[in-house]
Each structure stands twice: as structure tokens, then as C-alpha cells.
């Protein structure tokens, strides 16, 4: 696996390839990330991953400084997964001067849900992804569906800027008990880890209510919020939204259930597409 620490090194190495397949990450890799690498491999003529903890998408009170950085383990895992190239710039390499030019995504999508609770988050995400795209110049990029709103945001950005990149969404990789894998799961205590599966169970209960024909979506949401709150969670949202654009939905439309909630000191997110809409 070739490791590039500067944009120039990366571009020189990738000059021989025509169809890079790209997986951007912030490191602290788990099996979900490795599944993205394996999905990307047959989609291009070289498989590229990046590791960069992007300061722009962290709010001042969030965990940028303490975000887990596991370089040696990450490199070992990427090699084993068949990654060809790792782009691992430091902040000076990716942002040699203050990044005053930023991507400001559509507020209709960027300022709801995650964007409401983490103001400016998607400006940081879109800006770094756009910059990584210009560095790697991929023809395919693979993102996990666990970050559902982020995936929609990236697709919208690529479409708006007519970037020649196919965005592939990969299904959420889960532990045996159903918990969505996340780098932040490592923050959970043993007791919290056992409780964490309740987030995915809450989403399944919402889906089951829709499947059963319940038409009062607000009541389904309120019930889910109450269930988690009574178990000691601090939910930001548990909602049913129109799958096409994450706007308010009506019964009968294709839906997605989305959740973000804090368990102890750890904020977890998850989602579940509801394939059979209410009738």
C-alpha cells in the first residue's frame, strides 16, 4: 500500500490510473470502513482511502482533540482489506492556508436534523469532501448509509457541481446485536454498549408501526422519543422523513427513520429505510 502525505505525492502516484475508487475516512477504522474498501475495489482500477480528522466539521465543544487516532492499526487493516493507496495529509498539507473558501450546501437539507443540532457541520463535511475529491479525482466514491443525511448531501453536491463521480451508498454495517458500527462506539462503557442496541430497536419499532398501517407519524415519533428517554437516553431526534429529501412525510410515501441520541457522554446516530410504505 502506497502512503501519500502530500497532495503532490498523491497526484504523482495516481497519474497512471484512470478510474480511482475512493473511500474517505477519519481513521479509527472498524469493520464498517473495511466493508467500504472491499466494496470499492472492483469499482475502479485503483482503490484509494484517506485518513483525515477534519477540524472544520467539529463544533467547539465536540471531540476533535480526543477523537481516536489509531494510525498503525488503521494502516494494517487497510492493507489487509486490499487498499492500494492511502492519502494521509496533516492539516498543513490539506489546508496550507486558512480554508476561507467553503462549500455551503442547500439549507433545506443542511440545516435540518444533524445540521440543526450541529450548526455548520455540513459546511465542514462538504468542504473537506470537495477538497479530497479535487486531490484524488476519483471516478467512484463509496460512503456508508449510516450517515444517511451526509450521503444525501454529498450526492446533492456532486450533482450540483456536475462532478464526474459516481457516489455509491453502502449498507450500514452492524454488530451481531444490530448496533451500527461507529468509531464513537469505543467511547461506550460495557454497560452502555449493552444498552446502545436500543437505538436500532427504536427504529425497528417505528418501522413496524408504519408497516402495521399506523398513519399518525408524529405519534410514532413521540412514542420512540419517550421510550428512549425513559431508558435514560437524551434523544436529539427520532423522526420519520420522506426518503427522497428528508422533508416532512405523509403516510404512503417511501420513508426513512432517523435517530440521534446521547447515551451517557456518547452521541450515536442510526437510520432505517422503510421499504414498504404505509397504505
mmCIF file of C-alpha atoms in Angstrom:
data_model
loop_
_atom_site.group_PDB
_atom_site.id
_atom_site.type_symbol
_atom_site.label_atom_id
_atom_site.label_comp_id
_atom_site.label_asym_id
_atom_site.label_seq_id
_atom_site.Cartn_x
_atom_site.Cartn_y
_atom_site.Cartn_z
ATOM 1 C CA UNK A 1 0.000 0.000 0.000
ATOM 2 C CA UNK A 2 1.416 3.337 -1.064
ATOM 3 C CA UNK A 3 1.061 6.113 1.526
ATOM 4 C CA UNK A 4 0.963 9.726 0.349
ATOM 5 C CA UNK A 5 1.196 12.543 2.865
ATOM 6 C CA UNK A 6 1.044 15.449 0.403
ATOM 7 C CA UNK A 7 -1.241 16.335 -2.471
ATOM 8 C CA UNK A 8 1.698 16.333 -4.884
ATOM 9 C CA UNK A 9 2.737 12.803 -3.845
ATOM 10 C CA UNK A 10 -0.819 11.587 -4.256
ATOM 11 C CA UNK A 11 -1.322 13.125 -7.687
ATOM 12 C CA UNK A 12 2.009 11.845 -8.970
ATOM 13 C CA UNK A 13 1.177 8.313 -7.872
ATOM 14 C CA UNK A 14 -2.366 8.349 -9.248
ATOM 15 C CA UNK A 15 -1.365 9.802 -12.615
ATOM 16 C CA UNK A 16 -1.076 6.284 -14.065
ATOM 17 C CA UNK A 17 -4.692 5.388 -13.233
ATOM 18 C CA UNK A 18 -7.925 6.293 -14.973
ATOM 19 C CA UNK A 19 -10.635 5.234 -12.525
ATOM 20 C CA UNK A 20 -9.740 5.644 -8.848
ATOM 21 C CA UNK A 21 -12.310 4.325 -6.396
ATOM 22 C CA UNK A 22 -12.226 6.375 -3.207
ATOM 23 C CA UNK A 23 -13.248 5.877 0.432
ATOM 24 C CA UNK A 24 -12.741 8.933 2.673
ATOM 25 C CA UNK A 25 -12.427 8.269 6.421
ATOM 26 C CA UNK A 26 -11.357 9.951 9.641
ATOM 27 C CA UNK A 27 -9.433 6.874 10.749
ATOM 28 C CA UNK A 28 -10.033 4.741 13.851
ATOM 29 C CA UNK A 29 -11.179 2.136 11.371
ATOM 30 C CA UNK A 30 -13.628 -0.675 12.087
ATOM 31 C CA UNK A 31 -15.233 -3.432 10.027
ATOM 32 C CA UNK A 32 -17.720 -0.967 8.549
ATOM 33 C CA UNK A 33 -14.920 1.058 6.979
ATOM 34 C CA UNK A 34 -13.252 -2.099 5.687
ATOM 35 C CA UNK A 35 -16.531 -3.171 4.074
ATOM 36 C CA UNK A 36 -16.472 0.126 2.142
ATOM 37 C CA UNK A 37 -12.930 -0.610 0.942
ATOM 38 C CA UNK A 38 -13.931 -4.085 -0.215
ATOM 39 C CA UNK A 39 -16.980 -2.695 -1.994
ATOM 40 C CA UNK A 40 -14.848 -0.053 -3.716
ATOM 41 C CA UNK A 41 -12.149 -2.428 -5.003
ATOM 42 C CA UNK A 42 -13.987 -3.823 -8.056
ATOM 43 C CA UNK A 43 -15.355 -0.394 -8.979
ATOM 44 C CA UNK A 44 -12.068 1.173 -10.099
ATOM 45 C CA UNK A 45 -8.553 0.463 -11.289
ATOM 46 C CA UNK A 46 -7.006 1.621 -8.003
ATOM 47 C CA UNK A 47 -8.527 1.756 -4.520
ATOM 48 C CA UNK A 48 -7.773 4.877 -2.508
ATOM 49 C CA UNK A 49 -8.623 5.619 1.120
ATOM 50 C CA UNK A 50 -7.975 8.786 3.060
ATOM 51 C CA UNK A 51 -7.483 9.357 6.761
ATOM 52 C CA UNK A 52 -8.010 12.933 7.878
ATOM 53 C CA UNK A 53 -9.690 14.181 11.047
ATOM 54 C CA UNK A 54 -11.398 17.267 9.686
ATOM 55 C CA UNK A 55 -11.423 20.126 12.177
ATOM 56 C CA UNK A 56 -13.970 22.057 10.090
ATOM 57 C CA UNK A 57 -16.825 19.674 10.940
ATOM 58 C CA UNK A 58 -16.354 19.708 14.711
ATOM 59 C CA UNK A 59 -18.118 22.262 16.889
ATOM 60 C CA UNK A 60 -16.002 23.953 19.590
ATOM 61 C CA UNK A 61 -17.407 21.709 22.355
ATOM 62 C CA UNK A 62 -17.032 18.471 20.372
ATOM 63 C CA UNK A 63 -14.313 15.835 20.449
ATOM 64 C CA UNK A 64 -11.795 16.940 17.799
ATOM 65 C CA UNK A 65 -8.794 16.801 20.132
ATOM 66 C CA UNK A 66 -9.816 13.494 21.706
ATOM 67 C CA UNK A 67 -11.137 11.809 18.571
ATOM 68 C CA UNK A 68 -9.393 8.410 18.451
ATOM 69 C CA UNK A 69 -6.346 8.310 16.214
ATOM 70 C CA UNK A 70 -5.102 4.760 15.607
ATOM 71 C CA UNK A 71 -2.586 5.106 12.789
ATOM 72 C CA UNK A 72 -0.681 1.804 12.996
ATOM 73 C CA UNK A 73 -3.829 -0.273 13.368
ATOM 74 C CA UNK A 74 -5.567 1.627 10.562
ATOM 75 C CA UNK A 75 -2.706 1.009 8.137
ATOM 76 C CA UNK A 76 -2.623 -2.681 8.985
ATOM 77 C CA UNK A 77 -6.373 -3.013 8.439
ATOM 78 C CA UNK A 78 -6.296 -1.138 5.134
ATOM 79 C CA UNK A 79 -3.507 -3.327 3.798
ATOM 80 C CA UNK A 80 -5.403 -6.457 4.770
ATOM 81 C CA UNK A 81 -8.556 -5.154 3.079
ATOM 82 C CA UNK A 82 -6.727 -4.617 -0.211
ATOM 83 C CA UNK A 83 -6.410 -0.835 -0.208
ATOM 84 C CA UNK A 84 -3.841 0.296 -2.788
ATOM 85 C CA UNK A 85 -3.246 3.907 -1.780
ATOM 86 C CA UNK A 86 -3.676 5.786 1.480
ATOM 87 C CA UNK A 87 -3.817 9.569 1.450
ATOM 88 C CA UNK A 88 -2.986 10.788 4.950
ATOM 89 C CA UNK A 89 -2.312 14.520 4.921
ATOM 90 C CA UNK A 90 -1.790 16.589 8.017
ATOM 91 C CA UNK A 91 -3.700 19.845 8.398
ATOM 92 C CA UNK A 92 -0.894 21.898 6.867
ATOM 93 C CA UNK A 93 -0.851 19.675 3.775
ATOM 94 C CA UNK A 94 -4.601 19.790 3.161
ATOM 95 C CA UNK A 95 -5.178 23.342 4.411
ATOM 96 C CA UNK A 96 -1.880 25.165 3.710
ATOM 97 C CA UNK A 97 -3.712 28.425 4.357
ATOM 98 C CA UNK A 98 -6.978 29.093 6.215
ATOM 99 C CA UNK A 99 -9.804 27.486 4.236
ATOM 100 C CA UNK A 100 -11.859 30.625 3.665
ATOM 101 C CA UNK A 101 -13.477 29.238 0.501
ATOM 102 C CA UNK A 102 -16.064 26.773 1.704
ATOM 103 C CA UNK A 103 -18.960 24.792 0.290
ATOM 104 C CA UNK A 104 -22.275 25.972 1.741
ATOM 105 C CA UNK A 105 -24.860 23.288 0.944
ATOM 106 C CA UNK A 106 -28.577 23.822 0.452
ATOM 107 C CA UNK A 107 -30.034 24.867 3.838
ATOM 108 C CA UNK A 108 -33.195 22.858 3.104
ATOM 109 C CA UNK A 109 -31.103 19.724 3.615
ATOM 110 C CA UNK A 110 -28.093 21.036 5.542
ATOM 111 C CA UNK A 111 -29.884 22.860 8.351
ATOM 112 C CA UNK A 112 -32.249 20.098 9.482
ATOM 113 C CA UNK A 113 -31.666 17.074 11.728
ATOM 114 C CA UNK A 114 -27.879 16.798 12.123
ATOM 115 C CA UNK A 115 -27.427 20.303 10.748
ATOM 116 C CA UNK A 116 -29.876 21.704 13.285
ATOM 117 C CA UNK A 117 -28.134 20.128 16.257
ATOM 118 C CA UNK A 118 -24.623 20.628 14.858
ATOM 119 C CA UNK A 119 -24.680 24.049 13.122
ATOM 120 C CA UNK A 120 -22.095 24.312 10.358
ATOM 121 C CA UNK A 121 -21.391 20.584 10.391
ATOM 122 C CA UNK A 122 -22.290 20.034 6.757
ATOM 123 C CA UNK A 123 -20.312 23.071 5.613
ATOM 124 C CA UNK A 124 -17.280 21.353 7.103
ATOM 125 C CA UNK A 125 -18.191 17.973 5.625
ATOM 126 C CA UNK A 126 -18.872 19.266 2.116
ATOM 127 C CA UNK A 127 -15.778 21.471 2.116
ATOM 128 C CA UNK A 128 -13.394 18.672 3.078
ATOM 129 C CA UNK A 129 -15.037 16.141 0.760
ATOM 130 C CA UNK A 130 -14.845 18.581 -2.143
ATOM 131 C CA UNK A 131 -11.176 19.174 -1.394
ATOM 132 C CA UNK A 132 -10.457 15.464 -1.116
ATOM 133 C CA UNK A 133 -12.277 14.927 -4.414
ATOM 134 C CA UNK A 134 -10.045 17.501 -6.108
ATOM 135 C CA UNK A 135 -6.965 15.787 -4.657
ATOM 136 C CA UNK A 136 -7.897 12.194 -5.513
ATOM 137 C CA UNK A 137 -10.012 12.913 -8.611
ATOM 138 C CA UNK A 138 -11.967 9.676 -8.207
ATOM 139 C CA UNK A 139 -14.486 8.316 -10.671
ATOM 140 C CA UNK A 140 -16.265 6.423 -7.881
ATOM 141 C CA UNK A 141 -16.598 7.222 -4.169
ATOM 142 C CA UNK A 142 -18.185 4.953 -1.558
ATOM 143 C CA UNK A 143 -19.944 6.287 1.541
ATOM 144 C CA UNK A 144 -21.792 4.412 4.261
ATOM 145 C CA UNK A 145 -25.544 4.767 4.652
ATOM 146 C CA UNK A 146 -25.173 5.061 8.420
ATOM 147 C CA UNK A 147 -24.525 8.753 7.820
ATOM 148 C CA UNK A 148 -27.701 8.962 5.759
ATOM 149 C CA UNK A 149 -28.068 12.726 5.629
ATOM 150 C CA UNK A 150 -24.379 13.110 4.816
ATOM 151 C CA UNK A 151 -24.710 10.679 1.910
ATOM 152 C CA UNK A 152 -27.638 12.690 0.552
ATOM 153 C CA UNK A 153 -25.640 15.896 0.966
ATOM 154 C CA UNK A 154 -22.654 14.516 -0.947
ATOM 155 C CA UNK A 155 -24.881 13.267 -3.754
ATOM 156 C CA UNK A 156 -26.542 16.672 -3.977
ATOM 157 C CA UNK A 157 -23.167 18.446 -4.062
ATOM 158 C CA UNK A 158 -21.819 16.154 -6.786
ATOM 159 C CA UNK A 159 -24.957 16.672 -8.855
ATOM 160 C CA UNK A 160 -24.974 20.467 -8.394
ATOM 161 C CA UNK A 161 -21.310 20.835 -9.374
ATOM 162 C CA UNK A 162 -21.546 18.251 -12.195
ATOM 163 C CA UNK A 163 -18.622 16.323 -10.743
ATOM 164 C CA UNK A 164 -17.758 13.216 -12.802
ATOM 165 C CA UNK A 165 -18.020 10.949 -9.762
ATOM 166 C CA UNK A 166 -20.390 8.056 -9.113
ATOM 167 C CA UNK A 167 -21.464 8.136 -5.452
ATOM 168 C CA UNK A 168 -22.164 4.653 -4.112
ATOM 169 C CA UNK A 169 -24.062 4.178 -0.854
ATOM 170 C CA UNK A 170 -23.043 1.138 1.184
ATOM 171 C CA UNK A 171 -25.440 -0.538 3.601
ATOM 172 C CA UNK A 172 -24.847 0.115 7.290
ATOM 173 C CA UNK A 173 -22.515 -2.468 8.827
ATOM 174 C CA UNK A 174 -23.879 -3.735 12.126
ATOM 175 C CA UNK A 175 -22.715 -5.780 15.077
ATOM 176 C CA UNK A 176 -24.469 -9.082 15.704
ATOM 177 C CA UNK A 177 -26.949 -7.407 18.072
ATOM 178 C CA UNK A 178 -27.864 -4.757 15.499
ATOM 179 C CA UNK A 179 -25.807 -1.789 16.715
ATOM 180 C CA UNK A 180 -24.494 0.275 13.804
ATOM 181 C CA UNK A 181 -20.696 0.256 13.850
ATOM 182 C CA UNK A 182 -19.184 3.653 14.592
ATOM 183 C CA UNK A 183 -15.794 4.916 15.684
ATOM 184 C CA UNK A 184 -17.548 6.574 18.617
ATOM 185 C CA UNK A 185 -18.812 3.225 19.905
ATOM 186 C CA UNK A 186 -15.415 2.931 21.531
ATOM 187 C CA UNK A 187 -16.443 5.641 23.978
ATOM 188 C CA UNK A 188 -19.191 3.415 25.431
ATOM 189 C CA UNK A 189 -18.725 1.654 28.751
ATOM 190 C CA UNK A 190 -19.578 -2.043 28.912
ATOM 191 C CA UNK A 191 -22.994 -1.243 30.363
ATOM 192 C CA UNK A 192 -23.641 1.471 27.782
ATOM 193 C CA UNK A 193 -22.583 -0.848 24.971
ATOM 194 C CA UNK A 194 -25.233 -3.364 26.051
ATOM 195 C CA UNK A 195 -27.844 -0.580 26.150
ATOM 196 C CA UNK A 196 -26.786 1.004 22.835
ATOM 197 C CA UNK A 197 -28.685 -1.567 20.761
ATOM 198 C CA UNK A 198 -31.907 0.096 21.941
ATOM 199 C CA UNK A 199 -31.369 2.817 19.343
ATOM 200 C CA UNK A 200 -31.697 0.401 16.440
ATOM 201 C CA UNK A 201 -34.579 -1.302 18.229
ATOM 202 C CA UNK A 202 -36.390 2.041 18.462
ATOM 203 C CA UNK A 203 -36.020 2.498 14.709
ATOM 204 C CA UNK A 204 -37.343 -1.006 14.084
ATOM 205 C CA UNK A 205 -40.352 -0.262 16.292
ATOM 206 C CA UNK A 206 -41.048 2.862 14.244
ATOM 207 C CA UNK A 207 -40.845 0.840 11.029
ATOM 208 C CA UNK A 208 -43.138 -1.834 12.434
ATOM 209 C CA UNK A 209 -45.716 0.802 13.331
ATOM 210 C CA UNK A 210 -45.642 2.116 9.772
ATOM 211 C CA UNK A 211 -45.869 -1.405 8.345
ATOM 212 C CA UNK A 212 -48.879 -2.111 10.563
ATOM 213 C CA UNK A 213 -50.746 0.760 8.931
ATOM 214 C CA UNK A 214 -50.444 3.396 11.658
ATOM 215 C CA UNK A 215 -50.832 6.753 9.915
ATOM 216 C CA UNK A 216 -50.062 9.242 12.682
ATOM 217 C CA UNK A 217 -46.336 9.650 12.084
ATOM 218 C CA UNK A 218 -45.978 12.264 14.823
ATOM 219 C CA UNK A 219 -47.388 9.810 17.357
ATOM 220 C CA UNK A 220 -44.909 7.153 16.256
ATOM 221 C CA UNK A 221 -42.058 9.629 16.676
ATOM 222 C CA UNK A 222 -43.255 10.769 20.106
ATOM 223 C CA UNK A 223 -43.546 7.182 21.306
ATOM 224 C CA UNK A 224 -39.993 6.417 20.200
ATOM 225 C CA UNK A 225 -38.643 9.537 21.903
ATOM 226 C CA UNK A 226 -40.464 8.645 25.116
ATOM 227 C CA UNK A 227 -39.201 5.068 25.063
ATOM 228 C CA UNK A 228 -35.548 6.098 24.831
ATOM 229 C CA UNK A 229 -35.915 8.964 27.284
ATOM 230 C CA UNK A 230 -37.386 6.612 29.874
ATOM 231 C CA UNK A 231 -34.340 4.374 29.462
ATOM 232 C CA UNK A 232 -32.003 7.262 30.309
ATOM 233 C CA UNK A 233 -31.100 8.414 26.800
ATOM 234 C CA UNK A 234 -31.052 12.054 25.706
ATOM 235 C CA UNK A 235 -32.529 11.971 22.188
ATOM 236 C CA UNK A 236 -31.976 14.814 19.755
ATOM 237 C CA UNK A 237 -34.434 13.364 17.268
ATOM 238 C CA UNK A 238 -36.245 10.202 16.248
ATOM 239 C CA UNK A 239 -38.169 11.063 13.117
ATOM 240 C CA UNK A 240 -39.861 9.647 10.053
ATOM 241 C CA UNK A 241 -38.993 11.586 6.920
ATOM 242 C CA UNK A 242 -39.610 11.368 3.220
ATOM 243 C CA UNK A 243 -36.785 9.286 1.837
ATOM 244 C CA UNK A 244 -36.334 11.441 -1.267
ATOM 245 C CA UNK A 245 -35.323 14.659 0.520
ATOM 246 C CA UNK A 246 -35.666 14.166 4.302
ATOM 247 C CA UNK A 247 -38.552 16.602 4.445
ATOM 248 C CA UNK A 248 -41.776 16.068 6.383
ATOM 249 C CA UNK A 249 -43.523 12.955 5.107
ATOM 250 C CA UNK A 250 -47.074 11.784 4.669
ATOM 251 C CA UNK A 251 -48.314 8.239 5.127
ATOM 252 C CA UNK A 252 -47.915 6.256 1.924
ATOM 253 C CA UNK A 253 -44.583 7.794 0.877
ATOM 254 C CA UNK A 254 -41.274 5.891 0.975
ATOM 255 C CA UNK A 255 -39.844 6.736 4.376
ATOM 256 C CA UNK A 256 -36.649 6.620 6.366
ATOM 257 C CA UNK A 257 -36.495 6.612 10.158
ATOM 258 C CA UNK A 258 -33.558 8.616 11.503
ATOM 259 C CA UNK A 259 -32.250 8.936 15.031
ATOM 260 C CA UNK A 260 -29.598 10.748 17.016
ATOM 261 C CA UNK A 261 -29.367 10.337 20.771
ATOM 262 C CA UNK A 262 -26.829 10.663 23.526
ATOM 263 C CA UNK A 263 -26.135 7.726 25.808
ATOM 264 C CA UNK A 264 -24.012 8.902 28.692
ATOM 265 C CA UNK A 265 -21.368 11.051 27.048
ATOM 266 C CA UNK A 266 -21.593 9.411 23.616
ATOM 267 C CA UNK A 267 -23.782 10.639 20.788
ATOM 268 C CA UNK A 268 -24.943 7.883 18.433
ATOM 269 C CA UNK A 269 -26.793 8.095 15.128
ATOM 270 C CA UNK A 270 -28.620 5.482 13.087
ATOM 271 C CA UNK A 271 -31.312 5.148 10.449
ATOM 272 C CA UNK A 272 -33.559 2.596 8.827
ATOM 273 C CA UNK A 273 -35.126 2.769 5.373
ATOM 274 C CA UNK A 274 -38.738 1.619 5.407
ATOM 275 C CA UNK A 275 -39.214 -0.345 2.208
ATOM 276 C CA UNK A 276 -42.947 -0.887 2.486
ATOM 277 C CA UNK A 277 -44.680 2.474 2.784
ATOM 278 C CA UNK A 278 -47.852 2.864 4.770
ATOM 279 C CA UNK A 279 -51.054 2.480 2.799
#
